[in-house]
Amino acid sequence: MHTPNEQDGRRQEDEAKKIRYRFAFDIGGTFTDLVLLGSDGSLKTAKVLSDQSNVVAPIANGVLQLCHDYDIDLNAIDELVVGATTAVTNLVIERKGAKTALITTKGFRDVVAIGRELRYDIYNLHAPGPDPIIDRALRLEIDERTDAKGTIVRSPSSDAIKSTLADAKSLGAESIAVCLLHSFSNPQHELMVRELAKLECPGLPVSLSHEVLGELREYERSIATILNAYVMPKVGNYLNTIETGLRAIGLNTNLRVMQSNGGVISKSFGAKFPIRLLESGPAAGALGAAHAAKSLAMPDLIAFDMGGTTAKACLISKGDPGITTEFEAARTQRFKKGSGLPVRIPTVDPLEIGAGGGSIAQVDTTGLLKVGPQSSGSMPGPACYGLGGRLPTVTDAALLLGYLDPAARLSNAVTLSYDSASKAMDEHVAAKLGISIHEAAAGVHRIVCEQMAAAAKIHAVEKAKDIRKSTVLAFGGAGPLHARELARRTAVKHIVVPSSSGVFSAFGLLVAPMKLDMVRTRYLKLDDINFKELEQFLKAMEEQLSHELEAASTLPANAAESKAQAKLEHHGKIKEDASSQKRASYRFVRSADMRYVGQGFEVATALPADLSMADPNDIRASFETQYRRLFGSSIEGAALEILNWRVEAYASQGQAIHTLSSQI
């Protein structure tokens, strides 16, 4: 016979054992952030130093320590493992991807070198354009042609394709990008290349442009396909290494990855289209901020994420982060638009607005104090970490100014050394400028804050937003330290610092939806649209996205759903019925890239859920509202045309998160 107290204790233990967990980790340049989310809404967090030479070790050690500290069985982590990473970005920036060959239409091999012919610095006649990634010798051609409407004008012979593939192999290609003219209208020839590549170059990864980015503009589509092929082999190995390493410690769940568009997808899909992971880290933080905005009923937020390497900002409007297709990767000039490689993949719209906690302060040859862009990373890290760093950083300045407690352990991972920070700041900044150590540290802090404030104000103006009406939501390891100065210099009146702000991006991974998107080019003038035909066109896109969501296994795999599906099949329901039931739960969002006839660029415009009975005047009104918001006025009576049609597909993760609102 057990006493009432013993019975209560046993009951609590039984309830604890029933709690299931989802695990998220965000691999940064300095720290790796870990979050365990329980089915009861509880949140367990940790922050460990990243190890670029052994990326799995910090994750594995961190999750084992979390489980030990909170008495959690590894087998209780059974629903989802999500990873955000800077690996794709680093491969592109550092040019460490696979040796890639481009196969394109005869006469178009130099499209990637010609680019847009825009000069990002109008006063520098010798400013280098974006690096096309692939040397001209590896840009190969085949004699084929499809016109803009998808009609095949000239088919390539199998022998010609085989000969081109043989050339790619002889040149040492480790990956192949295929971008043929107008393949977004008819991909038949690209599919031929892939089928022959399977026979002629088995094991060699192939990226097709109509799958990577199915829209017009040859330069942008070529760059996206090249970058996808360039990082595919190493990203695939990277993700496999993480999943295998975690399974080796007993974490037998499938790896999921965050995309740049703010949606989560399976590891296999991420490995096939790694270009979609390019900005996965900033996207995770933006999704966490969007969740906070909805929970706190704040219409406009500035998500301010400052980590060890960079600081980024993202505007959140009405609970949704901004999405752009104008993102640039690997800029040669950090803050100059046009100096990078255009990536038309939908991306949560972050702006890199400054340095991070590990950014190095130095006095340049003209005697001016500069901060960044060089970073100390996690090894050796800032001088105050005591891990071998000898150069002063933003974190060292924060310690010297009293923003960090020298007696505390940073994120429970590093013991701070005031003396080391002081010595580094004196030797490399204060002594050279003839000022005190405290003045030098204050100068570093002010420079960083002013850079961030100026960039944030410009970003808000470009997005037609009044930054003064927003609230700063500060997170990341260094975000809250600099939030007050950022707010003061931008005239923002309110600041929110969430609990566990240091791992907030990892938290964002757990509130992100399952999401896929698709774009298709179909040029139409608004006045000429047959809306019933167009509705069928968009329905076909939605159906394809539904199949891809299922194939990518993005639907939740919790026990209740598994039992329900098993019950249906037990009673004679076929799998197609279950699939149809799942697809019915998907949510679709439509939009179109519209412009006035004769313009060169488009404005993303929301579309109604059903176009079969749509009124062209309503679509015009939607476009002109957006146009006026961006440019201040519209062109009355001018004809409209549409180039691209977009569909986003969302699937619920099946995990209640409303209990988290009180923890923000």
XYZ file of C-alpha atoms in Angstrom:
664
model
C 0.000 0.000 0.000
C 1.427 3.392 -1.051
C 0.824 6.602 0.880
C -0.903 9.539 -0.925
C 2.449 11.335 -1.212
C 4.065 8.267 -2.780
C 1.143 7.916 -5.185
C 1.468 11.579 -6.199
C 5.197 11.111 -6.724
C 4.657 8.039 -8.907
C 1.942 9.857 -10.862
C 4.291 12.770 -11.542
C 7.035 10.371 -12.669
C 4.603 8.604 -15.006
C 3.486 11.931 -16.469
C 7.104 12.996 -16.963
C 7.827 9.795 -18.847
C 4.949 10.549 -21.231
C 6.419 13.894 -22.291
C 7.831 13.715 -25.796
C 10.463 16.134 -27.059
C 11.515 17.839 -30.242
C 15.133 18.849 -30.589
C 16.498 21.830 -32.530
C 20.026 23.097 -33.006
C 21.439 26.167 -34.731
C 25.080 25.868 -35.789
C 26.688 29.292 -35.729
C 30.212 30.496 -36.391
C 30.951 30.855 -32.668
C 28.278 28.959 -30.722
C 25.917 26.069 -31.409
C 22.518 26.634 -29.798
C 20.406 23.705 -28.568
C 16.714 23.599 -27.626
C 14.510 20.751 -26.392
C 10.771 21.442 -26.629
C 8.486 19.191 -24.606
C 4.944 18.237 -25.562
C 3.892 20.040 -22.366
C 5.391 23.303 -23.671
C 8.528 23.117 -21.511
C 11.761 24.436 -22.963
C 15.286 23.191 -22.152
C 18.223 25.089 -23.648
C 22.007 25.028 -23.907
C 24.734 26.913 -25.718
C 28.055 25.276 -26.594
C 31.108 26.367 -28.562
C 31.003 25.333 -32.231
C 33.718 23.119 -33.651
C 34.111 23.538 -37.406
C 36.452 20.554 -37.594
C 33.935 18.234 -35.889
C 30.480 19.725 -36.272
C 28.663 16.798 -34.617
C 30.594 16.747 -31.337
C 29.119 19.958 -29.825
C 25.582 18.905 -30.799
C 25.971 15.384 -29.436
C 27.665 16.469 -26.211
C 25.158 19.257 -25.737
C 22.039 17.134 -26.107
C 23.487 14.409 -23.871
C 24.234 17.017 -21.208
C 20.709 18.449 -21.509
C 19.190 14.999 -21.115
C 21.409 14.325 -18.118
C 20.627 17.656 -16.447
C 16.858 17.295 -16.850
C 16.597 13.506 -16.520
C 15.283 13.018 -20.071
C 15.563 9.722 -21.902
C 17.015 10.090 -25.417
C 14.223 7.842 -26.647
C 11.756 10.559 -25.621
C 13.089 12.703 -28.476
C 11.005 11.156 -31.180
C 9.169 13.703 -33.245
C 11.586 15.996 -34.989
C 15.209 17.000 -35.224
C 15.781 20.313 -36.990
C 19.065 21.861 -38.041
C 19.936 25.370 -39.202
C 23.438 25.947 -40.464
C 25.806 28.427 -42.069
C 27.514 25.622 -44.006
C 25.976 26.516 -47.392
C 26.779 30.211 -47.026
C 30.363 29.456 -45.992
C 30.938 27.154 -48.976
C 29.848 29.921 -51.354
C 31.713 32.749 -49.617
C 34.940 30.778 -49.191
C 34.648 29.148 -52.647
C 35.059 25.669 -51.196
C 32.288 23.905 -53.118
C 32.624 21.077 -55.634
C 34.249 21.533 -59.025
C 31.171 22.148 -61.154
C 30.479 21.990 -64.890
C 27.679 23.954 -66.547
C 25.825 22.483 -69.517
C 23.873 25.144 -71.385
C 22.405 25.954 -74.786
C 24.842 26.653 -77.609
C 25.758 30.334 -77.600
C 24.870 30.955 -73.946
C 27.971 29.813 -72.045
C 28.964 33.389 -71.169
C 25.634 34.464 -69.681
C 26.985 33.949 -66.152
C 30.041 36.109 -66.884
C 28.095 38.919 -68.578
C 25.540 39.039 -65.767
C 23.383 42.153 -65.561
C 26.137 44.494 -66.759
C 25.424 46.732 -63.767
C 28.180 48.617 -61.950
C 27.545 48.531 -58.188
C 30.106 51.299 -57.657
C 29.508 53.985 -60.279
C 32.755 55.793 -59.427
C 34.972 52.727 -59.775
C 35.529 51.768 -63.412
C 37.517 48.714 -62.364
C 35.112 47.336 -59.761
C 35.085 43.549 -60.257
C 31.751 41.922 -61.026
C 30.427 38.887 -59.152
C 32.531 35.769 -59.642
C 30.592 33.379 -61.959
C 31.855 30.409 -59.850
C 32.615 28.282 -62.939
C 35.643 28.866 -65.181
C 34.871 29.256 -68.879
C 36.512 25.928 -69.738
C 33.906 24.151 -67.597
C 30.978 25.972 -69.223
C 29.917 23.501 -71.915
C 27.300 23.791 -74.671
C 24.898 21.510 -76.507
C 23.132 22.353 -79.766
C 19.458 22.534 -78.788
C 16.680 25.111 -78.715
C 13.247 25.457 -77.138
C 11.301 28.672 -77.679
C 9.689 30.811 -74.974
C 6.329 29.046 -75.353
C 7.876 25.613 -74.833
C 7.886 24.505 -78.481
C 10.939 22.415 -79.355
C 12.780 24.066 -82.246
C 15.835 21.792 -82.297
C 16.438 18.599 -80.304
C 19.931 17.567 -79.210
C 21.208 14.171 -80.230
C 22.037 11.580 -77.588
C 25.585 11.384 -78.948
C 26.048 15.143 -78.546
C 24.893 15.009 -74.931
C 27.112 11.999 -74.195
C 30.098 13.807 -75.725
C 29.443 16.877 -73.537
C 29.160 14.716 -70.429
C 32.440 13.014 -71.341
C 34.083 16.440 -71.598
C 32.764 17.336 -68.131
C 34.219 14.119 -66.682
C 37.586 14.638 -68.364
C 37.766 18.142 -66.890
C 37.319 16.703 -63.400
C 33.765 17.868 -62.735
C 32.393 16.724 -59.378
C 28.893 18.086 -60.013
C 26.870 19.192 -63.039
C 24.522 22.153 -63.457
C 22.151 22.057 -66.435
C 20.516 25.306 -67.549
C 18.990 25.224 -71.031
C 17.214 28.122 -72.693
C 13.480 28.339 -71.860
C 13.517 25.048 -69.960
C 11.048 26.615 -67.507
C 8.454 26.304 -70.318
C 9.461 22.809 -71.425
C 12.059 20.799 -69.432
C 12.271 17.865 -71.873
C 15.872 18.490 -72.934
C 17.119 19.005 -69.376
C 15.503 15.709 -68.384
C 17.283 14.031 -71.311
C 20.628 15.289 -70.011
C 19.949 13.920 -66.535
C 18.878 10.495 -67.804
C 22.009 10.174 -69.925
C 24.155 11.470 -67.051
C 22.901 8.579 -64.900
C 24.323 6.189 -67.494
C 27.480 8.054 -68.479
C 28.404 9.605 -65.098
C 26.878 7.398 -62.403
C 27.082 8.943 -58.963
C 27.708 12.458 -60.266
C 25.056 14.850 -58.866
C 23.031 16.778 -61.457
C 21.019 19.975 -60.858
C 18.362 20.990 -63.399
C 17.405 24.642 -63.662
C 13.652 24.057 -64.116
C 13.624 22.246 -60.756
C 15.882 24.670 -58.908
C 14.242 27.875 -60.216
C 11.448 27.458 -62.750
C 11.224 31.028 -64.041
C 12.586 33.248 -66.798
C 15.776 35.378 -66.746
C 18.705 33.260 -67.835
C 21.370 34.850 -65.637
C 19.487 34.463 -62.360
C 18.320 30.937 -63.197
C 21.843 29.924 -64.230
C 23.394 31.301 -61.034
C 20.838 29.544 -58.811
C 21.421 26.230 -60.604
C 25.207 26.597 -60.516
C 25.212 27.389 -56.798
C 22.923 24.425 -56.111
C 25.267 22.077 -57.977
C 28.334 23.729 -56.451
C 27.342 23.009 -52.843
C 25.292 19.829 -53.346
C 27.997 17.151 -52.796
C 29.439 18.714 -49.654
C 26.105 19.728 -48.127
C 24.754 16.220 -48.678
C 27.784 14.763 -46.895
C 27.512 17.406 -44.169
C 23.866 16.583 -43.410
C 24.560 12.848 -43.518
C 27.443 13.312 -41.087
C 25.187 15.127 -38.618
C 22.365 12.589 -38.881
C 24.739 9.616 -38.613
C 26.583 11.180 -35.684
C 23.374 11.803 -33.754
C 22.110 8.294 -34.419
C 25.401 6.966 -33.099
C 24.569 8.382 -29.641
C 21.071 6.872 -29.749
C 19.067 9.763 -31.239
C 17.117 7.724 -33.786
C 15.026 10.437 -35.425
C 15.092 11.834 -38.947
C 16.917 15.099 -39.538
C 14.900 18.071 -40.790
C 16.398 21.300 -42.124
C 15.341 24.929 -42.209
C 15.065 26.590 -45.607
C 15.761 30.215 -46.457
C 12.019 30.772 -47.027
C 11.241 30.150 -43.353
C 9.922 26.612 -43.793
C 11.173 23.258 -42.558
C 11.712 20.339 -44.922
C 13.243 16.866 -44.883
C 16.973 16.232 -45.010
C 16.644 14.463 -48.379
C 14.928 17.482 -49.943
C 17.541 19.797 -48.436
C 20.347 17.628 -49.826
C 18.769 17.751 -53.316
C 18.194 21.520 -53.250
C 20.838 22.872 -50.839
C 20.607 26.367 -52.357
C 17.333 26.613 -50.408
C 19.332 26.407 -47.161
C 21.546 29.399 -47.982
C 20.027 31.730 -45.347
C 18.545 29.113 -43.020
C 20.131 30.559 -39.879
C 18.673 34.095 -40.159
C 15.356 32.607 -41.321
C 15.053 30.630 -38.089
C 15.435 33.760 -35.962
C 12.896 35.624 -38.086
C 10.356 32.806 -37.625
C 10.867 32.928 -33.871
C 10.310 36.702 -33.973
C 7.160 36.250 -36.066
C 5.819 33.816 -33.472
C 6.618 36.335 -30.743
C 4.888 39.125 -32.687
C 1.681 37.104 -32.908
C 1.859 35.966 -29.275
C 2.434 39.524 -28.013
C -0.030 41.115 -30.469
C 2.636 43.492 -31.783
C 1.963 44.484 -35.408
C 5.494 45.663 -36.259
C 8.742 44.216 -34.948
C 12.385 44.540 -35.869
C 13.986 41.146 -35.318
C 17.519 42.071 -34.231
C 19.842 39.066 -34.199
C 23.460 39.640 -33.206
C 25.651 36.597 -32.937
C 29.364 35.928 -32.968
C 30.025 36.786 -36.618
C 27.362 39.210 -37.868
C 24.303 41.196 -36.852
C 21.132 40.919 -38.912
C 17.744 42.605 -38.864
C 14.403 41.534 -40.331
C 11.152 43.511 -40.381
C 8.118 41.602 -39.087
C 4.794 43.053 -40.233
C 1.471 41.752 -38.891
C 3.187 38.640 -37.606
C 4.857 37.708 -40.896
C 8.526 38.138 -41.834
C 9.279 39.816 -45.127
C 10.095 37.472 -48.027
C 12.297 38.536 -50.917
C 13.525 37.008 -54.173
C 16.239 39.667 -54.524
C 18.778 38.177 -52.129
C 22.475 38.291 -53.046
C 25.071 35.801 -51.878
C 28.805 36.369 -51.347
C 28.965 40.096 -52.019
C 32.429 41.355 -52.866
C 31.439 44.645 -51.186
C 29.561 43.751 -48.014
C 26.895 46.470 -48.087
C 26.732 47.230 -51.838
C 23.797 45.797 -53.758
C 24.853 44.280 -57.070
C 28.271 43.091 -55.908
C 27.036 39.583 -55.101
C 25.464 36.608 -56.835
C 21.675 37.010 -57.249
C 19.695 34.148 -55.756
C 16.040 34.298 -56.791
C 15.035 31.587 -54.320
C 12.390 32.986 -51.900
C 14.255 34.066 -48.785
C 13.232 35.577 -45.478
C 14.385 39.141 -45.994
C 17.253 39.692 -43.538
C 19.672 42.569 -43.756
C 23.218 42.167 -42.566
C 23.565 45.357 -40.568
C 26.895 45.037 -38.841
C 29.506 43.106 -36.972
C 29.058 40.341 -34.427
C 30.447 39.728 -30.972
C 33.584 38.117 -32.394
C 34.279 40.865 -34.961
C 37.808 42.224 -34.592
C 38.553 45.881 -33.804
C 41.630 47.397 -35.405
C 43.260 50.695 -36.314
C 43.711 50.968 -40.089
C 46.606 52.558 -41.993
C 44.918 55.973 -41.894
C 44.656 55.874 -38.104
C 40.915 55.242 -37.976
C 39.241 52.714 -35.715
C 37.444 49.974 -37.705
C 35.357 47.012 -36.563
C 35.069 43.862 -38.698
C 34.466 42.275 -41.097
C 37.156 39.842 -39.887
C 35.941 37.644 -37.036
C 37.740 35.642 -34.383
C 35.109 32.865 -34.629
C 34.958 30.340 -31.817
C 38.568 29.201 -32.090
C 40.508 31.147 -30.882
C 37.585 33.507 -30.232
C 37.687 36.915 -28.501
C 40.655 37.588 -26.247
C 38.465 37.404 -23.134
C 37.574 33.759 -23.881
C 41.097 32.738 -22.921
C 41.253 30.242 -25.800
C 44.222 31.768 -27.589
C 42.680 34.905 -29.094
C 44.992 37.935 -28.964
C 42.951 40.533 -30.895
C 40.266 42.797 -29.372
C 36.671 42.183 -30.397
C 33.183 43.583 -29.792
C 32.745 41.072 -26.952
C 35.967 42.260 -25.320
C 34.653 45.834 -25.480
C 31.372 44.758 -23.855
C 33.293 43.098 -21.014
C 35.498 46.155 -20.450
C 32.446 48.453 -20.396
C 30.680 46.314 -17.781
C 27.963 44.899 -20.034
C 29.282 41.418 -19.263
C 30.076 40.186 -15.763
C 33.761 39.156 -15.578
C 32.916 36.763 -12.722
C 30.311 34.880 -14.778
C 30.645 32.056 -17.280
C 29.439 33.103 -20.734
C 26.573 30.793 -21.760
C 27.923 28.319 -19.215
C 30.649 27.487 -21.727
C 33.415 30.085 -21.349
C 35.100 31.704 -18.354
C 35.731 35.356 -19.181
C 39.108 37.000 -18.618
C 38.993 40.762 -18.005
C 42.786 41.013 -18.018
C 43.100 39.351 -21.444
C 40.476 41.686 -22.921
C 42.182 44.704 -21.394
C 45.600 43.701 -22.721
C 44.294 43.101 -26.259
C 42.356 46.408 -26.356
C 45.348 48.336 -25.033
C 47.903 46.828 -27.389
C 45.912 46.968 -30.624
C 43.637 49.994 -30.183
C 44.200 52.241 -27.156
C 47.996 52.533 -27.438
C 47.839 53.206 -31.192
C 45.245 55.963 -30.768
C 46.726 57.432 -27.598
C 43.535 56.982 -25.549
C 42.525 54.992 -22.466
C 41.399 51.381 -22.609
C 37.875 52.401 -21.535
C 37.698 55.063 -24.280
C 38.866 52.509 -26.831
C 36.208 50.012 -25.732
C 33.529 52.723 -25.809
C 34.641 53.656 -29.329
C 34.299 50.057 -30.535
C 30.826 49.825 -28.985
C 29.653 53.126 -30.483
C 30.941 52.285 -33.968
C 29.129 48.964 -34.020
C 25.881 50.475 -32.752
C 25.997 53.389 -35.216
C 26.652 51.040 -38.151
C 23.709 48.872 -37.165
C 21.354 51.804 -36.600
C 22.194 53.416 -39.950
C 21.731 50.139 -41.841
C 18.444 49.371 -40.049
C 17.005 52.804 -40.909
C 17.944 52.455 -44.576
C 16.475 48.944 -44.694
C 13.169 50.167 -43.220
C 12.946 53.051 -45.702
C 13.586 50.661 -48.619
C 10.683 48.536 -47.360
C 8.406 51.600 -46.995
C 8.292 51.236 -43.190
C 8.552 53.851 -40.446
C 11.066 52.204 -38.134
C 10.074 54.513 -35.255
C 6.722 52.744 -34.956
C 8.315 49.335 -34.499
C 9.483 47.388 -31.455
C 12.989 45.936 -31.305
C 13.012 42.232 -30.437
C 16.641 41.516 -29.526
C 18.161 38.058 -29.453
C 21.328 36.162 -30.240
C 24.335 36.064 -27.960
C 25.047 39.798 -28.329
C 21.655 41.208 -29.393
C 20.353 42.338 -25.976
C 23.727 43.991 -25.181
C 23.333 46.396 -28.095
C 19.533 46.692 -28.304
C 19.262 49.866 -26.210
C 21.729 51.792 -28.354
C 20.155 50.489 -31.560
C 16.717 51.625 -30.337
C 17.990 55.031 -29.181
C 19.729 55.765 -32.467
C 16.684 54.737 -34.532
C 14.129 56.512 -32.276
C 12.414 53.207 -31.459
C 10.640 53.440 -28.117
C 10.175 49.802 -27.090
C 12.511 46.819 -26.683
C 11.571 43.192 -26.039
C 14.160 40.630 -24.941
C 12.728 37.086 -24.954
C 13.713 34.545 -22.359
C 16.474 32.253 -23.643
C 17.301 35.017 -26.124
C 20.746 33.531 -26.715
C 19.202 30.449 -28.356
C 16.196 32.173 -29.888
C 17.056 31.166 -33.468
C 17.035 27.515 -32.438
C 13.645 28.133 -30.838
C 12.479 29.605 -34.165
C 13.193 26.270 -35.835
C 10.566 24.633 -33.655
C 7.780 27.071 -34.488
C 8.517 27.171 -38.235
C 5.934 25.543 -40.519
C 6.543 22.758 -42.991
C 6.717 24.687 -46.249
C 7.477 24.345 -49.955
C 7.121 26.921 -52.703
C 6.995 26.849 -56.483
C 7.240 29.442 -59.229
C 6.286 29.068 -62.891
C 6.650 31.596 -65.691
C 3.548 32.141 -67.825
C 3.397 35.545 -69.467
C -0.117 37.011 -69.629
C -1.661 40.461 -69.830
C -4.271 40.981 -67.143
C -6.957 41.901 -69.656
C -6.356 38.692 -71.667
C -6.498 36.148 -68.813
C -8.887 33.210 -69.001
C -9.363 32.800 -65.257
C -10.883 29.325 -65.426
C -7.864 28.024 -67.348
C -5.513 29.849 -65.015
C -7.217 28.277 -61.982
C -6.447 24.831 -63.406
C -2.830 25.887 -63.974
C -2.478 26.940 -60.323
C -4.334 23.843 -59.098
C -1.780 21.709 -60.948
C 1.038 23.581 -59.133
C -0.713 22.949 -55.801
C -1.107 19.260 -56.606
C 2.600 18.956 -57.436
C 3.534 20.688 -54.185
C 1.249 18.306 -52.298
C 3.032 15.309 -53.802
C 6.419 16.824 -52.961
C 5.381 17.471 -49.360
C 4.372 13.841 -49.018
C 7.486 12.554 -50.775
C 9.639 14.681 -48.497
C 7.887 13.153 -45.458
C 7.203 16.544 -43.991
C 3.976 15.532 -42.309
C 4.142 15.002 -38.540
C 4.771 11.483 -37.391
C 3.217 11.584 -33.947
C 1.657 8.534 -32.408
C -1.936 9.735 -32.637
C -1.757 10.242 -36.397
C 0.009 6.923 -36.933
C -2.731 5.091 -35.013
C -5.460 6.948 -36.896
C -3.931 6.047 -40.244
C -3.460 2.424 -39.205
C -7.112 2.294 -38.141
C -8.244 3.665 -41.501
C -6.203 1.085 -43.392
C -7.412 -1.672 -41.054
C -10.986 -0.832 -42.005
C -10.244 -1.114 -45.697
C -9.393 2.482 -46.544
C -6.726 2.629 -49.210
C -3.589 4.719 -48.856
C -4.830 7.176 -51.480
C -7.682 8.092 -49.140
C -5.239 8.806 -46.349
C -3.117 10.877 -48.724
C -6.133 12.871 -49.852
C -7.053 13.491 -46.236
C -3.567 14.785 -45.503
C -3.540 17.013 -48.588
C -6.829 18.547 -47.520
C -5.029 19.858 -44.431
C -2.431 21.723 -46.513
C -2.706 25.489 -46.796
C -1.823 27.253 -50.044
C -0.921 30.902 -50.592
C -0.849 32.326 -54.120
C 0.838 35.392 -55.554
C 1.942 36.796 -58.898
C 4.860 38.903 -60.125
C 3.094 41.827 -61.814
C 4.146 45.075 -63.472
C 2.905 47.791 -65.768
C 3.431 46.883 -69.428
C 6.890 48.039 -70.466
C 8.502 47.978 -67.027
C 11.573 45.843 -66.366
C 10.867 44.535 -62.854
C 7.845 43.219 -60.999
C 5.958 43.674 -57.753
C 4.794 40.608 -55.799
C 1.000 40.752 -55.569
C -1.328 38.557 -53.501
C -3.935 36.514 -55.389
C -7.296 35.138 -54.191
C -7.565 31.466 -53.228
C -9.874 30.743 -56.204
C -9.365 32.463 -59.560
C -12.142 30.740 -61.471
C -14.547 33.608 -60.735
C -11.949 36.337 -60.111
C -12.553 39.969 -61.037
C -9.595 41.573 -62.893
C -10.384 44.869 -61.157
C -9.786 43.264 -57.752
C -6.382 41.959 -58.881
C -5.507 45.393 -60.300
C -6.508 47.015 -57.015
C -4.316 44.570 -55.070
C -1.342 45.344 -57.326
C -1.802 49.108 -57.182
C -2.115 49.059 -53.389
C 1.241 47.299 -53.164
C 2.745 49.532 -55.854
C 1.694 52.709 -54.030
C 3.048 51.367 -50.750
C 6.451 50.868 -52.359
C 6.652 53.861 -54.690
C 4.132 56.390 -53.405
C 1.839 56.480 -56.455
C 0.384 54.327 -59.215
C -0.106 54.828 -62.979
C -3.797 55.255 -63.573
C -5.212 53.337 -66.534
C -1.925 51.672 -67.552
C -2.112 48.062 -68.756
C -0.802 45.297 -66.465
C 1.105 42.115 -67.255
C 2.058 39.078 -65.190
C 5.282 37.113 -65.626
C 5.473 34.609 -62.790
C 2.915 32.702 -60.749
C 3.867 31.557 -57.252
C 2.343 29.085 -54.821
C 3.424 28.395 -51.241
C 2.291 25.164 -49.569
C 2.157 24.782 -45.790
C 1.678 21.649 -43.675
C 1.138 21.722 -39.932
C 3.908 20.210 -37.815
C 1.298 18.647 -35.541
C 2.861 19.963 -32.328
C 0.923 22.392 -30.131
C 3.040 25.409 -29.287
C 0.513 27.785 -27.774
C 1.840 26.994 -24.288
C 5.139 28.622 -25.249
C 3.665 32.119 -25.432
C 4.203 32.743 -21.725
C 7.921 31.993 -22.090
C 8.661 34.641 -24.716
